[in-house]
């Protein structure tokens, strides 16, 4: 083996760039628990290649994980978490891992991978309810983690968080929460090129986790400016 | 087990929200200091030991590292029940004073045979289940015969670490450098499901208790607690400590209870595990004894001091149960 090919082999073992990626995830706390929304798109670079990617998954009894970024790394994370939850269930002793524990565990995993220069190329939103306590946190690929009443990843940080900062309240009802999330998702559909108009919203309460079936939002494209797009600058070809 | 019985007494009791651990600290001589028998494992777990205190220190160090690792990864307290199970498993793997050789087929590969008794240390206790099964069914002699037979027909492969396997099947089974942990542990802790008290034997068994006592003359304390344990669940913190001190008093068999010979530690909801300092303990003893002295006065003023210990406790119990 010549030294060059060896280097290539080593590098291909590490994540250098993401390939199939998901776009933003938005999460908010509301009166009875946590709501998290994500669309179902998996982009292959600039192509919207996959249109039914489930980016929200329930973890154990109390938590839900939403991921943006590399989909294969998200699947890897789900395998880690499967093992973790299984191990937790095997104890069979009345204790269970809550969202705080899962979030902390994910932080450790993400940070450790980053230290080995082989990151899991994701930004994660982790929400859950345990013993009446609502929890919403985020971790990203370099291990930055925090909790808040509303979090978002990717483009959501720029387009959704300002809306949430203005309009989020402690005592949002379920309908109000969904409406707020849909408002943010609509902006993302219009303005984020990797977002598609097919989304899921997940609800986590003390009763458990439910993920809605995929649905679309009504959008409006009949702006007069769209009717004759080249009106301002007619080209010859 | 014997080592535990000969160590000085340690008792533990719990209510729904608090756990109290107490022990008798006899110094070797007037000049020396007391041996520490109560250790803080984490803010929400403490342990009292009886037996070989050196082994107790090793185990409490292990428990501390388990708690800290869990806190670091999950940012939450390790549930006591899980710690206790891990502790019990540790007893199984570390010592194997059995006179037999266990041979097992490793899953998935084409007939490997590993000599397992000390491989367990390296491979892990997953094989321990199989091993324990065989152990209970066969006698050592029949096990040995069976395994020697199998050994003769297959060739043995590597065993990680310590020693080589002889093809002549001269296997040594007892290890002179391994022995069980000679200490009994009373682990008291608080987690989401409430307060817990566990007792871990050197054998690897563990049990959960409302109240328990271990060490020499612990039977006296157990008798006292058996009379009172029904009130423990709903007892207040102070009542619980009082019961603990009385139980310790029982094990002293007439000797005067002073804070210099006992140690008391408390943990509970909103109260991290901590050992009460001598002054606090002495004040508590005084306050309990005041009530106690009042009671025998109308009853048996002429009772001999040793006999007064039992009836005094009994008489004192009556006003306190109000």
PDB file of C-alpha atoms in Angstrom, chain A residues 65-157:
ATOM      1  CA  UNK A  65     -35.349  13.718  19.139  1.00  0.00           C
ATOM      2  CA  UNK A  66     -35.374  15.865  16.005  1.00  0.00           C
ATOM      3  CA  UNK A  67     -32.301  16.121  13.834  1.00  0.00           C
ATOM      4  CA  UNK A  68     -31.048  18.311  11.060  1.00  0.00           C
ATOM      5  CA  UNK A  69     -27.871  17.688   9.139  1.00  0.00           C
ATOM      6  CA  UNK A  70     -26.489  14.405   7.891  1.00  0.00           C
ATOM      7  CA  UNK A  71     -29.260  11.806   7.855  1.00  0.00           C
ATOM      8  CA  UNK A  72     -26.929   8.825   8.104  1.00  0.00           C
ATOM      9  CA  UNK A  73     -25.376  10.260  11.263  1.00  0.00           C
ATOM     10  CA  UNK A  74     -28.859  10.711  12.657  1.00  0.00           C
ATOM     11  CA  UNK A  75     -29.537   7.042  11.988  1.00  0.00           C
ATOM     12  CA  UNK A  76     -26.294   6.166  13.751  1.00  0.00           C
ATOM     13  CA  UNK A  77     -27.386   8.236  16.732  1.00  0.00           C
ATOM     14  CA  UNK A  78     -30.687   6.392  16.806  1.00  0.00           C
ATOM     15  CA  UNK A  79     -28.774   3.131  17.047  1.00  0.00           C
ATOM     16  CA  UNK A  80     -26.768   4.448  19.992  1.00  0.00           C
ATOM     17  CA  UNK A  81     -29.963   5.605  21.656  1.00  0.00           C
ATOM     18  CA  UNK A  82     -31.720   2.311  20.956  1.00  0.00           C
ATOM     19  CA  UNK A  83     -28.940   0.544  22.802  1.00  0.00           C
ATOM     20  CA  UNK A  84     -29.114   3.050  25.628  1.00  0.00           C
ATOM     21  CA  UNK A  85     -32.876   2.737  26.049  1.00  0.00           C
ATOM     22  CA  UNK A  86     -32.682  -1.042  25.859  1.00  0.00           C
ATOM     23  CA  UNK A  87     -30.039  -1.116  28.566  1.00  0.00           C
ATOM     24  CA  UNK A  88     -32.190   1.194  30.630  1.00  0.00           C
ATOM     25  CA  UNK A  89     -35.269  -0.989  30.178  1.00  0.00           C
ATOM     26  CA  UNK A  90     -33.337  -4.134  31.049  1.00  0.00           C
ATOM     27  CA  UNK A  91     -32.790  -2.842  34.562  1.00  0.00           C
ATOM     28  CA  UNK A  92     -36.552  -3.102  34.956  1.00  0.00           C
ATOM     29  CA  UNK A  93     -36.436  -1.257  38.224  1.00  0.00           C
ATOM     30  CA  UNK A  94     -38.902   1.595  37.910  1.00  0.00           C
ATOM     31  CA  UNK A  95     -36.259   4.146  36.962  1.00  0.00           C
ATOM     32  CA  UNK A  96     -36.162   5.455  33.419  1.00  0.00           C
ATOM     33  CA  UNK A  97     -34.010   7.845  31.453  1.00  0.00           C
ATOM     34  CA  UNK A  98     -35.669  11.224  31.166  1.00  0.00           C
ATOM     35  CA  UNK A  99     -35.080  13.901  28.534  1.00  0.00           C
ATOM     36  CA  UNK A 100     -32.408  15.584  30.652  1.00  0.00           C
ATOM     37  CA  UNK A 101     -30.400  12.388  30.848  1.00  0.00           C
ATOM     38  CA  UNK A 102     -30.759  11.682  27.134  1.00  0.00           C
ATOM     39  CA  UNK A 103     -29.747  15.242  26.298  1.00  0.00           C
ATOM     40  CA  UNK A 104     -26.697  15.001  28.524  1.00  0.00           C
ATOM     41  CA  UNK A 105     -25.762  11.667  26.973  1.00  0.00           C
ATOM     42  CA  UNK A 106     -26.087  13.051  23.460  1.00  0.00           C
ATOM     43  CA  UNK A 107     -23.963  16.049  24.404  1.00  0.00           C
ATOM     44  CA  UNK A 108     -21.220  13.721  25.609  1.00  0.00           C
ATOM     45  CA  UNK A 109     -21.414  11.658  22.431  1.00  0.00           C
ATOM     46  CA  UNK A 110     -21.365  14.680  20.104  1.00  0.00           C
ATOM     47  CA  UNK A 111     -18.549  16.378  21.943  1.00  0.00           C
ATOM     48  CA  UNK A 112     -16.445  13.231  22.073  1.00  0.00           C
ATOM     49  CA  UNK A 113     -16.844  12.639  18.351  1.00  0.00           C
ATOM     50  CA  UNK A 114     -15.901  16.246  17.677  1.00  0.00           C
ATOM     51  CA  UNK A 115     -12.756  15.824  19.746  1.00  0.00           C
ATOM     52  CA  UNK A 116     -11.767  12.883  17.606  1.00  0.00           C
ATOM     53  CA  UNK A 117     -12.249  15.022  14.508  1.00  0.00           C
ATOM     54  CA  UNK A 118     -14.993  12.703  13.363  1.00  0.00           C
ATOM     55  CA  UNK A 119     -18.200  14.538  14.153  1.00  0.00           C
ATOM     56  CA  UNK A 120     -21.750  13.378  13.835  1.00  0.00           C
ATOM     57  CA  UNK A 121     -22.816  16.092  11.463  1.00  0.00           C
ATOM     58  CA  UNK A 122     -26.107  16.965  13.117  1.00  0.00           C
ATOM     59  CA  UNK A 123     -27.875  19.644  15.044  1.00  0.00           C
ATOM     60  CA  UNK A 124     -30.277  17.984  17.410  1.00  0.00           C
ATOM     61  CA  UNK A 125     -33.366  19.107  19.257  1.00  0.00           C
ATOM     62  CA  UNK A 126     -34.297  17.010  22.264  1.00  0.00           C
ATOM     63  CA  UNK A 127     -37.600  17.581  24.026  1.00  0.00           C
ATOM     64  CA  UNK A 128     -39.526  15.677  26.633  1.00  0.00           C
ATOM     65  CA  UNK A 129     -41.665  15.618  29.734  1.00  0.00           C
ATOM     66  CA  UNK A 130     -40.893  13.625  32.841  1.00  0.00           C
ATOM     67  CA  UNK A 131     -42.568  13.844  36.227  1.00  0.00           C
ATOM     68  CA  UNK A 132     -44.435  16.898  35.039  1.00  0.00           C
ATOM     69  CA  UNK A 133     -41.230  18.725  34.156  1.00  0.00           C
ATOM     70  CA  UNK A 134     -40.943  19.968  30.578  1.00  0.00           C
ATOM     71  CA  UNK A 135     -37.528  19.894  28.964  1.00  0.00           C
ATOM     72  CA  UNK A 136     -36.310  21.293  25.661  1.00  0.00           C
ATOM     73  CA  UNK A 137     -32.678  21.377  24.648  1.00  0.00           C
ATOM     74  CA  UNK A 138     -30.393  21.339  21.693  1.00  0.00           C
ATOM     75  CA  UNK A 139     -26.943  19.963  20.863  1.00  0.00           C
ATOM     76  CA  UNK A 140     -24.982  20.469  17.724  1.00  0.00           C
ATOM     77  CA  UNK A 141     -22.091  18.767  16.003  1.00  0.00           C
ATOM     78  CA  UNK A 142     -19.407  20.602  17.959  1.00  0.00           C
ATOM     79  CA  UNK A 143     -21.026  19.850  21.285  1.00  0.00           C
ATOM     80  CA  UNK A 144     -22.595  23.225  21.985  1.00  0.00           C
ATOM     81  CA  UNK A 145     -25.660  22.539  24.076  1.00  0.00           C
ATOM     82  CA  UNK A 146     -28.268  24.578  25.871  1.00  0.00           C
ATOM     83  CA  UNK A 147     -31.891  24.516  26.972  1.00  0.00           C
ATOM     84  CA  UNK A 148     -34.529  27.097  26.339  1.00  0.00           C
ATOM     85  CA  UNK A 149     -38.252  27.600  25.923  1.00  0.00           C
ATOM     86  CA  UNK A 150     -37.838  27.572  22.160  1.00  0.00           C
ATOM     87  CA  UNK A 151     -34.980  26.208  20.080  1.00  0.00           C
ATOM     88  CA  UNK A 152     -34.289  25.789  16.387  1.00  0.00           C
ATOM     89  CA  UNK A 153     -31.542  24.440  14.183  1.00  0.00           C
ATOM     90  CA  UNK A 154     -30.049  25.601  10.908  1.00  0.00           C
ATOM     91  CA  UNK A 155     -32.091  28.176   9.067  1.00  0.00           C
ATOM     92  CA  UNK A 156     -34.655  28.030  11.807  1.00  0.00           C
ATOM     93  CA  UNK A 157     -32.246  29.976  13.981  1.00  0.00           C
TER      94      UNK A 157
END
